[in-house]
PDB file of C-alpha atoms in Angstrom:
ATOM      1  CA  MET B   1     -13.453 -10.770 -13.266  1.00 46.00           C
ATOM      2  CA  GLY B   2     -13.299  -7.551 -11.238  1.00 49.00           C
ATOM      3  CA  ASP B   3     -15.136  -9.222  -8.355  1.00 60.00           C
ATOM      4  CA  ASP B   4     -12.581 -12.047  -8.187  1.00 61.00           C
ATOM      5  CA  ARG B   5      -9.711  -9.584  -7.863  1.00 65.00           C
ATOM      6  CA  THR B   6     -11.577  -7.623  -5.170  1.00 63.00           C
ATOM      7  CA  ASP B   7     -12.290 -10.841  -3.254  1.00 63.00           C
ATOM      8  CA  ARG B   8      -8.620 -11.835  -3.393  1.00 66.00           C
ATOM      9  CA  THR B   9      -7.509  -8.400  -2.226  1.00 69.00           C
ATOM     10  CA  ALA B  10     -10.000  -8.457   0.642  1.00 69.00           C
ATOM     11  CA  GLY B  11      -8.885 -11.990   1.522  1.00 77.00           C
ATOM     12  CA  TRP B  12      -5.247 -10.920   1.752  1.00 82.00           C
ATOM     13  CA  GLY B  13      -6.297  -7.880   3.779  1.00 81.00           C
ATOM     14  CA  ARG B  14      -8.086 -10.104   6.287  1.00 85.00           C
ATOM     15  CA  PHE B  15      -5.084 -12.441   6.320  1.00 86.00           C
ATOM     16  CA  LEU B  16      -2.732  -9.537   7.114  1.00 88.00           C
ATOM     17  CA  ALA B  17      -5.070  -8.240   9.821  1.00 88.00           C
ATOM     18  CA  TRP B  18      -5.131 -11.669  11.447  1.00 90.00           C
ATOM     19  CA  LEU B  19      -1.348 -11.899  11.000  1.00 91.00           C
ATOM     20  CA  LEU B  20      -1.030  -8.776  13.156  1.00 91.00           C
ATOM     21  CA  VAL B  21      -3.404 -10.273  15.739  1.00 91.00           C
ATOM     22  CA  GLY B  22      -1.271 -13.425  15.851  1.00 91.00           C
ATOM     23  CA  ALA B  23       1.919 -11.378  16.186  1.00 92.00           C
ATOM     24  CA  CYS B  24       0.365  -9.359  18.990  1.00 93.00           C
ATOM     25  CA  ALA B  25      -0.712 -12.530  20.790  1.00 92.00           C
ATOM     26  CA  GLY B  26       2.743 -14.063  20.321  1.00 91.00           C
ATOM     27  CA  ILE B  27       4.418 -10.992  21.779  1.00 91.00           C
ATOM     28  CA  GLY B  28       1.932 -11.063  24.631  1.00 92.00           C
ATOM     29  CA  LEU B  29       2.767 -14.650  25.452  1.00 90.00           C
ATOM     30  CA  ALA B  30       6.527 -14.091  25.154  1.00 87.00           C
ATOM     31  CA  ALA B  31       6.410 -11.019  27.399  1.00 88.00           C
ATOM     32  CA  ILE B  32       3.684 -12.164  29.787  1.00 88.00           C
ATOM     33  CA  LEU B  33       5.674 -11.106  32.856  1.00 89.00           C
ATOM     34  CA  THR B  34       6.091  -7.511  31.645  1.00 89.00           C
ATOM     35  CA  VAL B  35       3.842  -5.903  29.008  1.00 88.00           C
ATOM     36  CA  GLY B  36       2.392  -9.177  27.749  1.00 88.00           C
ATOM     37  CA  ALA B  37      -1.020  -8.725  29.312  1.00 91.00           C
ATOM     38  CA  LEU B  38      -1.469  -5.471  27.390  1.00 92.00           C
ATOM     39  CA  PHE B  39      -0.640  -7.184  24.098  1.00 92.00           C
ATOM     40  CA  LEU B  40      -3.001 -10.062  24.864  1.00 93.00           C
ATOM     41  CA  VAL B  41      -5.838  -7.640  25.602  1.00 93.00           C
ATOM     42  CA  LEU B  42      -5.069  -5.782  22.375  1.00 92.00           C
ATOM     43  CA  ALA B  43      -5.081  -9.077  20.426  1.00 92.00           C
ATOM     44  CA  ALA B  44      -8.393 -10.099  22.011  1.00 92.00           C
ATOM     45  CA  ALA B  45     -10.003  -6.749  21.181  1.00 92.00           C
ATOM     46  CA  ALA B  46      -8.791  -6.920  17.593  1.00 90.00           C
ATOM     47  CA  SER B  47     -10.059 -10.498  17.349  1.00 88.00           C
ATOM     48  CA  VAL B  48     -13.542  -9.453  18.449  1.00 89.00           C
ATOM     49  CA  PHE B  49     -13.537  -6.658  15.879  1.00 88.00           C
ATOM     50  CA  LEU B  50     -12.307  -8.931  13.070  1.00 86.00           C
ATOM     51  CA  LEU B  51     -14.676 -11.768  13.935  1.00 85.00           C
ATOM     52  CA  ARG B  52     -17.587  -9.390  13.375  1.00 84.00           C
ATOM     53  CA  LYS B  53     -16.427  -9.204   9.746  1.00 77.00           C
ATOM     54  CA  GLY B  54     -16.316 -13.006   9.594  1.00 72.00           C
ATOM     55  CA  PRO B  55     -13.801 -15.671  10.556  1.00 69.00           C
ATOM     56  CA  ARG B  56     -12.330 -16.019   7.066  1.00 70.00           C
ATOM     57  CA  GLY B  57      -8.536 -16.049   7.200  1.00 68.00           C
ATOM     58  CA  ALA B  58      -8.471 -16.116  10.997  1.00 75.00           C
ATOM     59  CA  LEU B  59      -6.569 -19.325  11.623  1.00 81.00           C
ATOM     60  CA  ALA B  60      -4.113 -18.986   8.758  1.00 84.00           C
ATOM     61  CA  GLY B  61      -3.280 -15.370   9.536  1.00 86.00           C
ATOM     62  CA  ALA B  62      -2.987 -15.870  13.279  1.00 87.00           C
ATOM     63  CA  VAL B  63      -0.700 -18.876  12.840  1.00 88.00           C
ATOM     64  CA  ALA B  64       1.512 -16.939  10.441  1.00 91.00           C
ATOM     65  CA  GLY B  65       1.522 -13.974  12.795  1.00 91.00           C
ATOM     66  CA  VAL B  66       3.004 -15.958  15.652  1.00 90.00           C
ATOM     67  CA  ALA B  67       6.077 -16.364  13.434  1.00 92.00           C
ATOM     68  CA  LEU B  68       6.940 -12.652  13.674  1.00 90.00           C
ATOM     69  CA  PRO B  69       7.869 -12.625  17.389  1.00 91.00           C
ATOM     70  CA  LEU B  70       9.816 -15.837  16.821  1.00 92.00           C
ATOM     71  CA  PHE B  71      11.822 -14.159  14.068  1.00 93.00           C
ATOM     72  CA  TYR B  72      12.511 -11.277  16.431  1.00 90.00           C
ATOM     73  CA  LEU B  73      13.691 -13.683  19.148  1.00 89.00           C
ATOM     74  CA  ALA B  74      15.978 -15.350  16.606  1.00 91.00           C
ATOM     75  CA  TYR B  75      17.371 -11.933  15.692  1.00 91.00           C
ATOM     76  CA  LEU B  76      17.951 -11.002  19.337  1.00 88.00           C
ATOM     77  CA  ASN B  77      19.850 -14.264  19.902  1.00 88.00           C
ATOM     78  CA  ARG B  78      21.814 -14.120  16.648  1.00 87.00           C
ATOM     79  CA  GLY B  79      25.168 -14.212  18.482  1.00 82.00           C
ATOM     80  CA  GLY B  80      24.303 -17.289  20.541  1.00 77.00           C
ATOM     81  CA  PRO B  81      24.439 -19.837  21.904  1.00 85.00           C
ATOM     82  CA  GLY B  82      26.438 -18.929  24.954  1.00 83.00           C
ATOM     83  CA  GLU B  83      27.825 -15.778  26.448  1.00 85.00           C
ATOM     84  CA  VAL B  84      28.086 -12.878  24.001  1.00 85.00           C
ATOM     85  CA  CYS B  85      30.057  -9.756  24.891  1.00 84.00           C
ATOM     86  CA  HIS B  86      29.851  -6.317  23.273  1.00 81.00           C
ATOM     87  CA  ALA B  87      32.087  -3.303  23.730  1.00 83.00           C
ATOM     88  CA  VAL B  88      30.467  -0.306  25.372  1.00 84.00           C
ATOM     89  CA  SER B  89      31.976   2.956  26.481  1.00 87.00           C
ATOM     90  CA  GLY B  90      34.053   2.237  29.537  1.00 85.00           C
ATOM     91  CA  GLY B  91      34.317  -1.550  29.058  1.00 85.00           C
ATOM     92  CA  GLN B  92      32.117  -4.356  27.879  1.00 87.00           C
ATOM     93  CA  THR B  93      28.773  -5.944  28.627  1.00 88.00           C
ATOM     94  CA  CYS B  94      28.032  -9.654  28.371  1.00 86.00           C
ATOM     95  CA  THR B  95      24.737 -11.529  28.062  1.00 85.00           C
ATOM     96  CA  ASP B  96      23.772 -15.174  27.740  1.00 86.00           C
ATOM     97  CA  GLU B  97      21.998 -15.917  24.471  1.00 82.00           C
ATOM     98  CA  TYR B  98      20.141 -18.961  23.207  1.00 86.00           C
ATOM     99  CA  THR B  99      20.735 -20.572  19.860  1.00 89.00           C
ATOM    100  CA  PRO B 100      18.619 -18.714  17.278  1.00 90.00           C
ATOM    101  CA  VAL B 101      18.010 -21.758  15.060  1.00 91.00           C
ATOM    102  CA  PRO B 102      14.932 -23.184  16.845  1.00 92.00           C
ATOM    103  CA  PHE B 103      13.213 -19.777  16.837  1.00 93.00           C
ATOM    104  CA  LEU B 104      14.022 -19.314  13.163  1.00 93.00           C
ATOM    105  CA  VAL B 105      12.930 -22.809  12.089  1.00 95.00           C
ATOM    106  CA  ILE B 106       9.665 -22.789  14.041  1.00 93.00           C
ATOM    107  CA  GLY B 107       8.908 -19.260  12.828  1.00 93.00           C
ATOM    108  CA  ALA B 108       9.549 -20.255   9.207  1.00 95.00           C
ATOM    109  CA  LEU B 109       7.344 -23.345   9.552  1.00 95.00           C
ATOM    110  CA  LEU B 110       4.484 -21.322  11.064  1.00 93.00           C
ATOM    111  CA  LEU B 111       4.766 -18.608   8.420  1.00 93.00           C
ATOM    112  CA  VAL B 112       4.792 -21.104   5.544  1.00 93.00           C
ATOM    113  CA  ALA B 113       1.934 -23.110   7.093  1.00 92.00           C
ATOM    114  CA  GLY B 114      -0.185 -19.969   7.441  1.00 90.00           C
ATOM    115  CA  LEU B 115       0.541 -18.788   3.907  1.00 88.00           C
ATOM    116  CA  VAL B 116      -0.102 -22.200   2.341  1.00 90.00           C
ATOM    117  CA  THR B 117      -3.328 -22.625   4.304  1.00 88.00           C
ATOM    118  CA  HIS B 118      -4.515 -19.181   3.204  1.00 85.00           C
ATOM    119  CA  VAL B 119      -3.725 -19.827  -0.461  1.00 84.00           C
ATOM    120  CA  ILE B 120      -5.395 -23.252  -0.431  1.00 85.00           C
ATOM    121  CA  ALA B 121      -8.484 -21.885   1.314  1.00 80.00           C
ATOM    122  CA  GLY B 122      -8.671 -19.049  -1.212  1.00 74.00           C
ATOM    123  CA  ARG B 123      -8.593 -21.477  -4.124  1.00 75.00           C
ATOM    124  CA  ARG B 124     -11.292 -23.646  -2.601  1.00 70.00           C
ATOM    125  CA  THR B 125     -13.696 -20.751  -2.218  1.00 64.00           C
ATOM    126  CA  ARG B 126     -13.369 -19.797  -5.892  1.00 59.00           C
TER     127      ARG B 126
END
């Protein structure tokens, strides 16, 4: 029984590690014109390191990880769609924002898909 619990804990640890790799890759793709290349290199290096431990949890975690930058984009555009103005000292500043709903929905779908895939794969291996 102790081995089963250790296996599950290690499985969730690998899932979370791959989730961070997916988040890093998602940020890299979203910010490719600025710091994105750095994040993509970091994601690739982490992938090489994690693949040495075995590919278990790779796809599910990486898919779920891509949801994190999408949630952040939804948060950044929470006032949209359209022009959103904020008061600053000496006046106001306005920015155009997208509707946050597509980012939120796609992020939620990716997160749920990754979690469900991980749980199903964990049950199959037992």
